[in-house]
Coordinates of C-alpha atoms and ligand atoms in Angstrom, one line a residue:
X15 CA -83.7 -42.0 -68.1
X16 CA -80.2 -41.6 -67.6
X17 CA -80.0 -38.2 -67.3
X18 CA -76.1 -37.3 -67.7
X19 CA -75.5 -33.8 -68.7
X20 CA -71.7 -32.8 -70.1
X21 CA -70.6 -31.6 -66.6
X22 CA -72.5 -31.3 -63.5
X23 CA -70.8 -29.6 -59.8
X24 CA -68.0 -28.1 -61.5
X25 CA -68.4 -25.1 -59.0
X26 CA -69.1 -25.8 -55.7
X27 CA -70.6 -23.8 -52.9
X28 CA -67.7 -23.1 -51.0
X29 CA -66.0 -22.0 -54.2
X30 CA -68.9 -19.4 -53.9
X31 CA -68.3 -19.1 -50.2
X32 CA -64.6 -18.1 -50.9
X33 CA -65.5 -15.5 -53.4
X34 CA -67.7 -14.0 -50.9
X35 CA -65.3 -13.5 -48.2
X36 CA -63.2 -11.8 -50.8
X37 CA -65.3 -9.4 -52.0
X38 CA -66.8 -8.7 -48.0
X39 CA -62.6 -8.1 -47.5
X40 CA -61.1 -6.0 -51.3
X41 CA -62.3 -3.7 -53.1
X42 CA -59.9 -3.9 -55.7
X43 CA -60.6 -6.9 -57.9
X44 CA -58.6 -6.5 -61.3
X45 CA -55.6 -8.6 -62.1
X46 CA -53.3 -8.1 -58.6
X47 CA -52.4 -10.2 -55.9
X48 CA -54.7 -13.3 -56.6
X49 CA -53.9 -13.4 -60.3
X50 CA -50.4 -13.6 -59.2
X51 CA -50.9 -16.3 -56.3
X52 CA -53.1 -18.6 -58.9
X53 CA -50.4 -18.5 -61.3
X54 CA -47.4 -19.4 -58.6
X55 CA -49.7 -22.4 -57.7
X56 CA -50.6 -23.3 -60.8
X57 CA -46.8 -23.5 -62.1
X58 CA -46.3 -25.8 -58.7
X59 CA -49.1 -27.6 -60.0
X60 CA -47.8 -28.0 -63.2
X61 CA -44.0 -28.0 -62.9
X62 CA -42.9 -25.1 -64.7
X63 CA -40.9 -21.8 -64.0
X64 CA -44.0 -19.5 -65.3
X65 CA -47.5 -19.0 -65.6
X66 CA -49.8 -16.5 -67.4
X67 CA -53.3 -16.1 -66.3
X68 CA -55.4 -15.1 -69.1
X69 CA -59.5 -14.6 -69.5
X70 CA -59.5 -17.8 -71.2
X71 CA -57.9 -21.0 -73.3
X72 CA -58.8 -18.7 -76.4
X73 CA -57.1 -16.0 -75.4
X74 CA -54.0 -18.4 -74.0
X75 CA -53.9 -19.9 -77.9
X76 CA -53.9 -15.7 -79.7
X77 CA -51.0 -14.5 -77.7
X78 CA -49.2 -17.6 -78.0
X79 CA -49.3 -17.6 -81.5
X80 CA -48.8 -14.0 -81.5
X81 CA -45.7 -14.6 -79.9
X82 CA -44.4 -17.6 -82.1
X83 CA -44.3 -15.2 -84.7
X84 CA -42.9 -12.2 -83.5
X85 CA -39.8 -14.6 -82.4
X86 CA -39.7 -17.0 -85.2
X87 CA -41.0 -14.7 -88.1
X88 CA -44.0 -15.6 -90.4
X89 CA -44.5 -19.4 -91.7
X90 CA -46.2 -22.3 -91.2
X91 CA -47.6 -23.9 -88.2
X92 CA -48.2 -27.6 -87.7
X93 CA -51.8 -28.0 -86.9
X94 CA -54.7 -30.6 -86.0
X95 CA -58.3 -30.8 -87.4
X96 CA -59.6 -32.2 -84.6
X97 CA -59.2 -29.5 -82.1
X98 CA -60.7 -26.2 -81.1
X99 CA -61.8 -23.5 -83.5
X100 CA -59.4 -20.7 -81.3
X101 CA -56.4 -22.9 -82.3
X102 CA -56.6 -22.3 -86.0
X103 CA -57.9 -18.8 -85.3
X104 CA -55.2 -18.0 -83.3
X105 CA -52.5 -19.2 -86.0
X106 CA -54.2 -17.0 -89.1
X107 CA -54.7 -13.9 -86.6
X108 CA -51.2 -14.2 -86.4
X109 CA -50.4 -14.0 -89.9
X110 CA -49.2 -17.6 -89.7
X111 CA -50.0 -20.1 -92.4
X112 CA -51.9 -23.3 -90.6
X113 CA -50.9 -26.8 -92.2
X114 CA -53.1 -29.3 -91.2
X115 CA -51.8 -33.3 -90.0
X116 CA -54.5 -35.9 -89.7
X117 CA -55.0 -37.5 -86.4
X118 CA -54.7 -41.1 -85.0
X119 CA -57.6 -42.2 -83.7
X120 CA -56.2 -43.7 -80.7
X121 CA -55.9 -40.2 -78.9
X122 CA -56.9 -37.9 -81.6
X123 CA -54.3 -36.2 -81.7
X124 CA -52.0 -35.5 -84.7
X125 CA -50.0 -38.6 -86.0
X126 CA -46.2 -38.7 -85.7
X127 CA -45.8 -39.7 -89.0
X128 CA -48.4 -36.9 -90.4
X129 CA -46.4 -33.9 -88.3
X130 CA -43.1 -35.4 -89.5
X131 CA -43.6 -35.2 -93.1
X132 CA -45.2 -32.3 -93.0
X133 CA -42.3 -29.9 -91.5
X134 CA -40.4 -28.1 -93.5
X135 CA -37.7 -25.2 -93.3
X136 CA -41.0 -22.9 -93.3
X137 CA -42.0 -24.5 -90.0
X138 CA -42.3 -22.1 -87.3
X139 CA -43.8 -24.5 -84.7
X140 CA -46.3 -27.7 -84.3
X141 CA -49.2 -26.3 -82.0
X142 CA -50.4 -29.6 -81.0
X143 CA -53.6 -30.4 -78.6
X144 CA -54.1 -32.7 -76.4
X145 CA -57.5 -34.1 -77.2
X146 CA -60.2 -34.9 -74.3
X147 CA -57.5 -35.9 -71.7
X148 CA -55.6 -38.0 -74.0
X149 CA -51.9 -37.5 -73.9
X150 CA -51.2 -36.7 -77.6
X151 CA -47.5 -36.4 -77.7
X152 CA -44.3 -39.3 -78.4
X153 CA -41.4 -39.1 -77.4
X154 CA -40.0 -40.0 -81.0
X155 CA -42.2 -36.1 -82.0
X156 CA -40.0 -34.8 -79.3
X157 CA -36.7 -36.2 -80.8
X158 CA -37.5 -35.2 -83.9
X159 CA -38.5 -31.5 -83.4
X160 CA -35.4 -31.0 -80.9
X161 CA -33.6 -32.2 -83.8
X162 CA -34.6 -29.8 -85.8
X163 CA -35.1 -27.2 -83.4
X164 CA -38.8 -26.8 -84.4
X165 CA -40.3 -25.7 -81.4
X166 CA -43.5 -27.4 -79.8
X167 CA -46.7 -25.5 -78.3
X168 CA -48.8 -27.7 -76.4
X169 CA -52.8 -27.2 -76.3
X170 CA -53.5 -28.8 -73.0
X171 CA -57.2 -27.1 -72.5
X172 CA -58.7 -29.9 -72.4
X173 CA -56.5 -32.1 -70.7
X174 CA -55.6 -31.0 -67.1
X175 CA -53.3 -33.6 -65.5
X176 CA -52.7 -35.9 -68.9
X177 CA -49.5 -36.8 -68.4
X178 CA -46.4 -39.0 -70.7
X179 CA -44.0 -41.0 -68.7
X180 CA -45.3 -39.2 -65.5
X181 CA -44.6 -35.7 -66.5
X182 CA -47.6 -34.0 -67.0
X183 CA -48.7 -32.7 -70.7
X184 CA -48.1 -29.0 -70.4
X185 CA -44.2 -29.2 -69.6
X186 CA -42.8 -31.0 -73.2
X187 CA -43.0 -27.8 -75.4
X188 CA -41.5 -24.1 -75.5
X189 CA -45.0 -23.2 -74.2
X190 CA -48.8 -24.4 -73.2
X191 CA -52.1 -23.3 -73.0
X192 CA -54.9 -24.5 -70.5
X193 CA -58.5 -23.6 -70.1
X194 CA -60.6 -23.2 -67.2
X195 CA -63.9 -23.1 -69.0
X196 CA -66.9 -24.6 -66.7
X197 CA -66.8 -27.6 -68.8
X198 CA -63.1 -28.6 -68.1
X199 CA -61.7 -30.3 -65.7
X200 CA -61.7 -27.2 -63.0
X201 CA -63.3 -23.9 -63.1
X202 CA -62.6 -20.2 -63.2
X203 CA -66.2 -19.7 -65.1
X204 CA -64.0 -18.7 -68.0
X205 CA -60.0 -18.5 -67.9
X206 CA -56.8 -20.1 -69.2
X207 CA -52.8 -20.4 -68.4
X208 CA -49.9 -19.4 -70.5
X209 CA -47.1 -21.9 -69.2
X210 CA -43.5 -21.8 -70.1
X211 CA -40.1 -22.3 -68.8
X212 CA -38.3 -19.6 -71.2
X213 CA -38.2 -16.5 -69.9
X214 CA -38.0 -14.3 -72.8
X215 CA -41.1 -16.0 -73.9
X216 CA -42.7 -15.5 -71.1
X217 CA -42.1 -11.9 -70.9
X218 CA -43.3 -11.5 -74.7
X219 CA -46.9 -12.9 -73.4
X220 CA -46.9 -10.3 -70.2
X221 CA -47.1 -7.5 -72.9
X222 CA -49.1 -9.1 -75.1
X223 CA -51.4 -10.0 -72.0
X224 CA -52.0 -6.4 -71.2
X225 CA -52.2 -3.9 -74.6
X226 CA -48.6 -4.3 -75.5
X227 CA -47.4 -2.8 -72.1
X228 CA -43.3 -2.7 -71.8
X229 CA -44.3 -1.8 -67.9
X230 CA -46.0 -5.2 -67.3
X231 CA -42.3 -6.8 -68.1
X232 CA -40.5 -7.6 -65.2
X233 CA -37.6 -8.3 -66.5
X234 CA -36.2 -4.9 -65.4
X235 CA -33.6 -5.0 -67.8
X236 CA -35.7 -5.5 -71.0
X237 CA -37.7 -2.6 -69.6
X238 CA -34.7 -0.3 -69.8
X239 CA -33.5 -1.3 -73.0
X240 CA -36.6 -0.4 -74.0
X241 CA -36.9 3.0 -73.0
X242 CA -33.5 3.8 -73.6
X243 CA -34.3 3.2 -77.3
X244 CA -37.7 5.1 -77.1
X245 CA -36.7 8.2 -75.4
X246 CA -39.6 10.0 -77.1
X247 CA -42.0 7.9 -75.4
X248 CA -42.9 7.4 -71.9
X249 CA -42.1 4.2 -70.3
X250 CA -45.0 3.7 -68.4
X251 CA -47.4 4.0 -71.8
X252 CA -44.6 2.8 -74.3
X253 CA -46.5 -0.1 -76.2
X254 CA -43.9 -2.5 -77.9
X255 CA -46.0 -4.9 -79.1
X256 CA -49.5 -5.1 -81.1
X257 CA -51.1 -6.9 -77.7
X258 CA -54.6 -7.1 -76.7
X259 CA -56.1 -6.7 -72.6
X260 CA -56.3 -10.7 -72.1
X261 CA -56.0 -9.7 -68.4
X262 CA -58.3 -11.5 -65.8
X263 CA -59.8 -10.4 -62.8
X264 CA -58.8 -11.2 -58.8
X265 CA -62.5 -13.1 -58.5
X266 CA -61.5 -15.5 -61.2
X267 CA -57.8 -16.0 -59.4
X268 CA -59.5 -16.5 -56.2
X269 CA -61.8 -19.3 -58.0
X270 CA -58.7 -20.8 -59.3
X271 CA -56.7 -21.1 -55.5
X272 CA -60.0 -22.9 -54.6
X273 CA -60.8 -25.2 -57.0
X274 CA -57.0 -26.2 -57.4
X275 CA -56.8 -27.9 -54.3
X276 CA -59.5 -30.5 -56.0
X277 CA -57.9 -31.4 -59.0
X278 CA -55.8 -34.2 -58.4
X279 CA -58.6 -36.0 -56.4
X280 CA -61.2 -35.4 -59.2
X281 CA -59.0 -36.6 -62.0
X282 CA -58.5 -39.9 -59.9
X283 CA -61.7 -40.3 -60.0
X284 CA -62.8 -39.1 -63.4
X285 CA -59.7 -41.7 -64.2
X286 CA -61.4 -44.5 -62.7
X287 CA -65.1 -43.5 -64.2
X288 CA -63.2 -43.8 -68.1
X289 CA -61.7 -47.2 -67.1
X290 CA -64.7 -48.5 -66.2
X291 CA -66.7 -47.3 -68.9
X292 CA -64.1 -48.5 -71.5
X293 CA -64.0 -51.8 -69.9
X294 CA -67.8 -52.3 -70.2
X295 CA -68.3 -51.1 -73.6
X296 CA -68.4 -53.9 -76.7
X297 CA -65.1 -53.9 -78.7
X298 CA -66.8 -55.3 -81.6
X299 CA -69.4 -52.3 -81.5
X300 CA -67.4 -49.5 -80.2
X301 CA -63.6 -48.2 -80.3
X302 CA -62.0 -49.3 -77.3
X303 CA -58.1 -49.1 -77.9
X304 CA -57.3 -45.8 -76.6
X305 CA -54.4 -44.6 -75.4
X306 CA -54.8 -44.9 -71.8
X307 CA -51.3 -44.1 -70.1
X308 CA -51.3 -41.4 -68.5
X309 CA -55.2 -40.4 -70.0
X310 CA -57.3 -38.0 -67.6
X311 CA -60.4 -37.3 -69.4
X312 CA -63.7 -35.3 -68.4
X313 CA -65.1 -37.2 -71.4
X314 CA -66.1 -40.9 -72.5
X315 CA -65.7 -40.5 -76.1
X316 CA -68.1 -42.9 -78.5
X317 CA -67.1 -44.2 -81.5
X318 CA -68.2 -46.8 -83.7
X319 CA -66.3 -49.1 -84.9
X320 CA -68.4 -49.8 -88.3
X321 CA -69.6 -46.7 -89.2
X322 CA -72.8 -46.3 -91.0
X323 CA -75.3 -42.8 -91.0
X324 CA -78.1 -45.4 -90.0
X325 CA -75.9 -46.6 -86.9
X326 CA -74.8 -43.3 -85.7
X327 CA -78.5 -41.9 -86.2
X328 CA -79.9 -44.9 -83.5
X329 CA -76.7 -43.8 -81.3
X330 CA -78.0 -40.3 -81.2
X331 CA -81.7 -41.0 -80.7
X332 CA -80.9 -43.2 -78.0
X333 CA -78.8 -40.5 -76.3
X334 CA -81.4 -38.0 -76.8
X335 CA -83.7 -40.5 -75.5
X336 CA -81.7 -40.9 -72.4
X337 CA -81.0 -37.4 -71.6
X338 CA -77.3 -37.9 -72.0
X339 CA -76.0 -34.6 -72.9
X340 CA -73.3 -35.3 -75.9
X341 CA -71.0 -32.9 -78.3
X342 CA -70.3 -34.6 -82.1
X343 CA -67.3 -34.8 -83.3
X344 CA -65.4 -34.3 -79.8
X345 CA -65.3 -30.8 -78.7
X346 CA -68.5 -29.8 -81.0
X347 CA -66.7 -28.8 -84.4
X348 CA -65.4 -31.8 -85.9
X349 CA -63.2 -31.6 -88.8
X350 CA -62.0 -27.8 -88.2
X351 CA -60.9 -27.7 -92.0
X352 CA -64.7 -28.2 -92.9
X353 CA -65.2 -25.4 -91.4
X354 CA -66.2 -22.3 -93.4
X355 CA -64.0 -20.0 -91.5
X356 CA -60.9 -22.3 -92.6
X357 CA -62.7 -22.9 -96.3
X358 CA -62.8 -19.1 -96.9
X359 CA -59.2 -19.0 -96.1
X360 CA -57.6 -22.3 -97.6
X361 CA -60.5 -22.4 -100.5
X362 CA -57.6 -25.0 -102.4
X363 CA -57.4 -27.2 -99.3
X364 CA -59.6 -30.7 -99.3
X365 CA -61.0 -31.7 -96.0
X366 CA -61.7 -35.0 -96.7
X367 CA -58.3 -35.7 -97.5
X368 CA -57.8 -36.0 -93.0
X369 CA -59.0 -39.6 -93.4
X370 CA -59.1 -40.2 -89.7
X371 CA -60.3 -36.3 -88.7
X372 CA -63.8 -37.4 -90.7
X373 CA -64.4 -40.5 -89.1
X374 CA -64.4 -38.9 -85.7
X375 CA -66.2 -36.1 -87.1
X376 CA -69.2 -37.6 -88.7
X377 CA -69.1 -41.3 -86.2
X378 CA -67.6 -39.9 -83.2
X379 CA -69.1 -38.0 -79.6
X380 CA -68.8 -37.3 -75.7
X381 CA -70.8 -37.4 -73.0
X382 CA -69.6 -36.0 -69.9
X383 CA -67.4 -37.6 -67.2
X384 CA -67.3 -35.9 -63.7
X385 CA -66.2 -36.5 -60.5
X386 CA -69.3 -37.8 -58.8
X387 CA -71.1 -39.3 -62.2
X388 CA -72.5 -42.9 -60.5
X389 CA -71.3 -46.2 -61.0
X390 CA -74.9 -47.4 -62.5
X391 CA -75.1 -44.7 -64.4
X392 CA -71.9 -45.4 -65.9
X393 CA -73.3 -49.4 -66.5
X394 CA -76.4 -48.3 -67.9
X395 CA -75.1 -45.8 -70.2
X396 CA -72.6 -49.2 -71.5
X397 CA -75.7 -51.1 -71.5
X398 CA -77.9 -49.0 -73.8
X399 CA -74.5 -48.6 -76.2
X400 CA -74.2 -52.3 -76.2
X401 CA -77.5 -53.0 -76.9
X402 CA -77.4 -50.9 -80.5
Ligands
LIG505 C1 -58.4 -27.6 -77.3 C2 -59.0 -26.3 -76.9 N1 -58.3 -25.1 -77.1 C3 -58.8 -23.9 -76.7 C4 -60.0 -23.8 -76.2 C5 -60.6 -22.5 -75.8 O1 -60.7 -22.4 -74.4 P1 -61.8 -21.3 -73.9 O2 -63.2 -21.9 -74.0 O3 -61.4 -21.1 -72.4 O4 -61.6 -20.0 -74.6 C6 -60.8 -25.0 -76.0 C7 -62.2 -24.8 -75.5 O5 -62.9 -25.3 -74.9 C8 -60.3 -26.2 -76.4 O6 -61.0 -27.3 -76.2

């Protein structure tokens, strides 16, 4: 048997070993210090002026969106199907009206053409994701939404390092959002990042971070205007904004400064486990023609090339078979707009009308890619395929 699961050594002992010597050494382990230090590096990581850390990409996608509206009023968001549930969630717990753009299925991510004709003057922003490691954006979508100063949010949860023209995914938009679930490419057990280069932005997500907060802004001069305009209210409990506590704790932080040291080196090699894989697999069977450039993925993605329920059945019984651990229709969910959460909510709106969304969702899966997942295993996972 093969044996792959989705992820395997994500966290590694002398993560553990790290968080032990903190908590031998602190006693104080909400968000402080290490929140603060995981966020510098990250934004030196990433090459941007700030970074949020949040209890997860979920949580990264709410405020986000939360803040969209507050400074671009209610409207319409650009978004995909094939994505995670939290980034439709986040648009409708916003008040914001999700408009869905089918997907290519060369990265799965939204189709130029799709976002372009569906913005309108009730755009408030495309929230695109960058699907499995693929980078997902052009720079003809750039172009056009800096011509019509529609701004872009970038899901980049599950694409660490993913990068367009060498400059990673993460830095194109007003804003991003990253996950460090344990299945992603590094770990805080759960976690995400708020990224952006605006400040006011920025500071909108620090209160929405922590209840609504005007004293986590530190932009001091934001903080008086605001008490000067309250002077009924106290400016250490003045809440300015409906905000949730999003906040993280030191122990994930000090996971984050120790896996981050890592990354780079386990995307180079989770980069070279996809090419191979890819180059072994049969084009006539299986979809080949990805978008490599720039691709980092934690996932080989499997999708056939002439679909049929009878195919994909003997691709699943084989996996099961094998004991490679797989997720349908990418990240799990598929087609988000099948979803009943998205039916109750847009009852008038046809899924089947995202041509491309449905193909990956009923013919399309992972299986994992990790740093240390072995050559032969990589072979003989191409070998069963192949032999379908
Ligand atoms: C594209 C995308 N956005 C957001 C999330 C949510 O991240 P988290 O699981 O950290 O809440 C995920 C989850 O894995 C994801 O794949």
């Amino acid at each position: 048997m093969l044996n792959i699961p989705l992820m395997k050594n994500n966290i590694l002992p002398e993560d553990i070993e790290a968080l032990v010597t903190f908590l031998r050494t602190e006693d104080r382990l909400t968000n402080g210090p290490k929140v603060v230090e995981f966020e510098k590096a990250w934004s030196e990581w990433l090459g941007v002026k700030h970074s949020l850390f949040v209890n997860s990409g979920a949580s990264a996608n709410l405020i986000t969106m939360a803040v969209i509206r507050d400074l671009y009023g209610p409207g319409e968001v650009i978004v995909p199907p094939i994505t995670w549930s939290s980034d439709i969630t986040s648009v409708f717990a916003a008040g914001l009206t999700p408009v869905f753009a089918d997907v290519n299925v060369s990265n799965m991510a939204m189709d130029e053409e799709e976002i372009i004709s569906h913005l309108s003057e009730n755009t408030r922003a495309v929230f695109l994701t960058h699907v499995l490691g693929f980078n997902g954006l052009s720079q003809r979508l750039l172009e056009e939404l800096k011509a019509r100063n529609i701004p872009l949010i970038e899901d980049v949860c599950e694409s660490h390092g993913a990068s367009m023209g060498g400059k990673k995914c993460g830095t194109f938009g007003l804003a991003s959002n990253f996950s460090f679930y344990y299945a992603h490419h590094m770990s805080t057990i759960e976690g995400g990042m708020i990224c952006t280069d605006d400040d006011g932005f920025y500071q909108m997500c620090r209160m929405y971070r922590s209840h609504g907060m005007v004293r986590e802004l530190t932009d001091e001069n934001m903080k008086r205007e605001y008490a000067e305009k309250h002077p009924d209210l106290r400016p250490e409990f003045l809440f300015a904004v409906p905000g949730y506590n999003m906040r993280s704790t030191e122990l994930n932080a000090v996971m984050g400064l120790s896996q981050l040291p890592r990354l780079d080196a386990n995307n180079a090699r989770r980069v070279e486990n996809l090419k191979l894989f890819i180059s072994h697999l049969d084009p006539e069977k299986y979809f080949t023609d990805f978008a490599m450039e720039g691709a980092v993925n934690y996932a080989f993605v499997v999708l056939l090339c002439h679909p049929s329920e009878e195919k994909f059945q003997a691709l699943t019984d084989m996996l099961r078979a094998e004991n490679v651990e797989f997720r349908r229709g990418t990240a799990g969910g598929g087609n988000m707009a099948r979803q009943p959460f998205v039916r109750q909510r847009m009852p008038g709106f046809n899924p089947a009308s995202l041509k491309n969304a449905d193909i990956i969702h009923f013919y399309g899966l992972y299986t994992g890619n990790y740093p240390t997942l072995e050559k032969e295993k990589i072979l003989g996972l191409c070998e069963c395929l192949n032999s379908l």
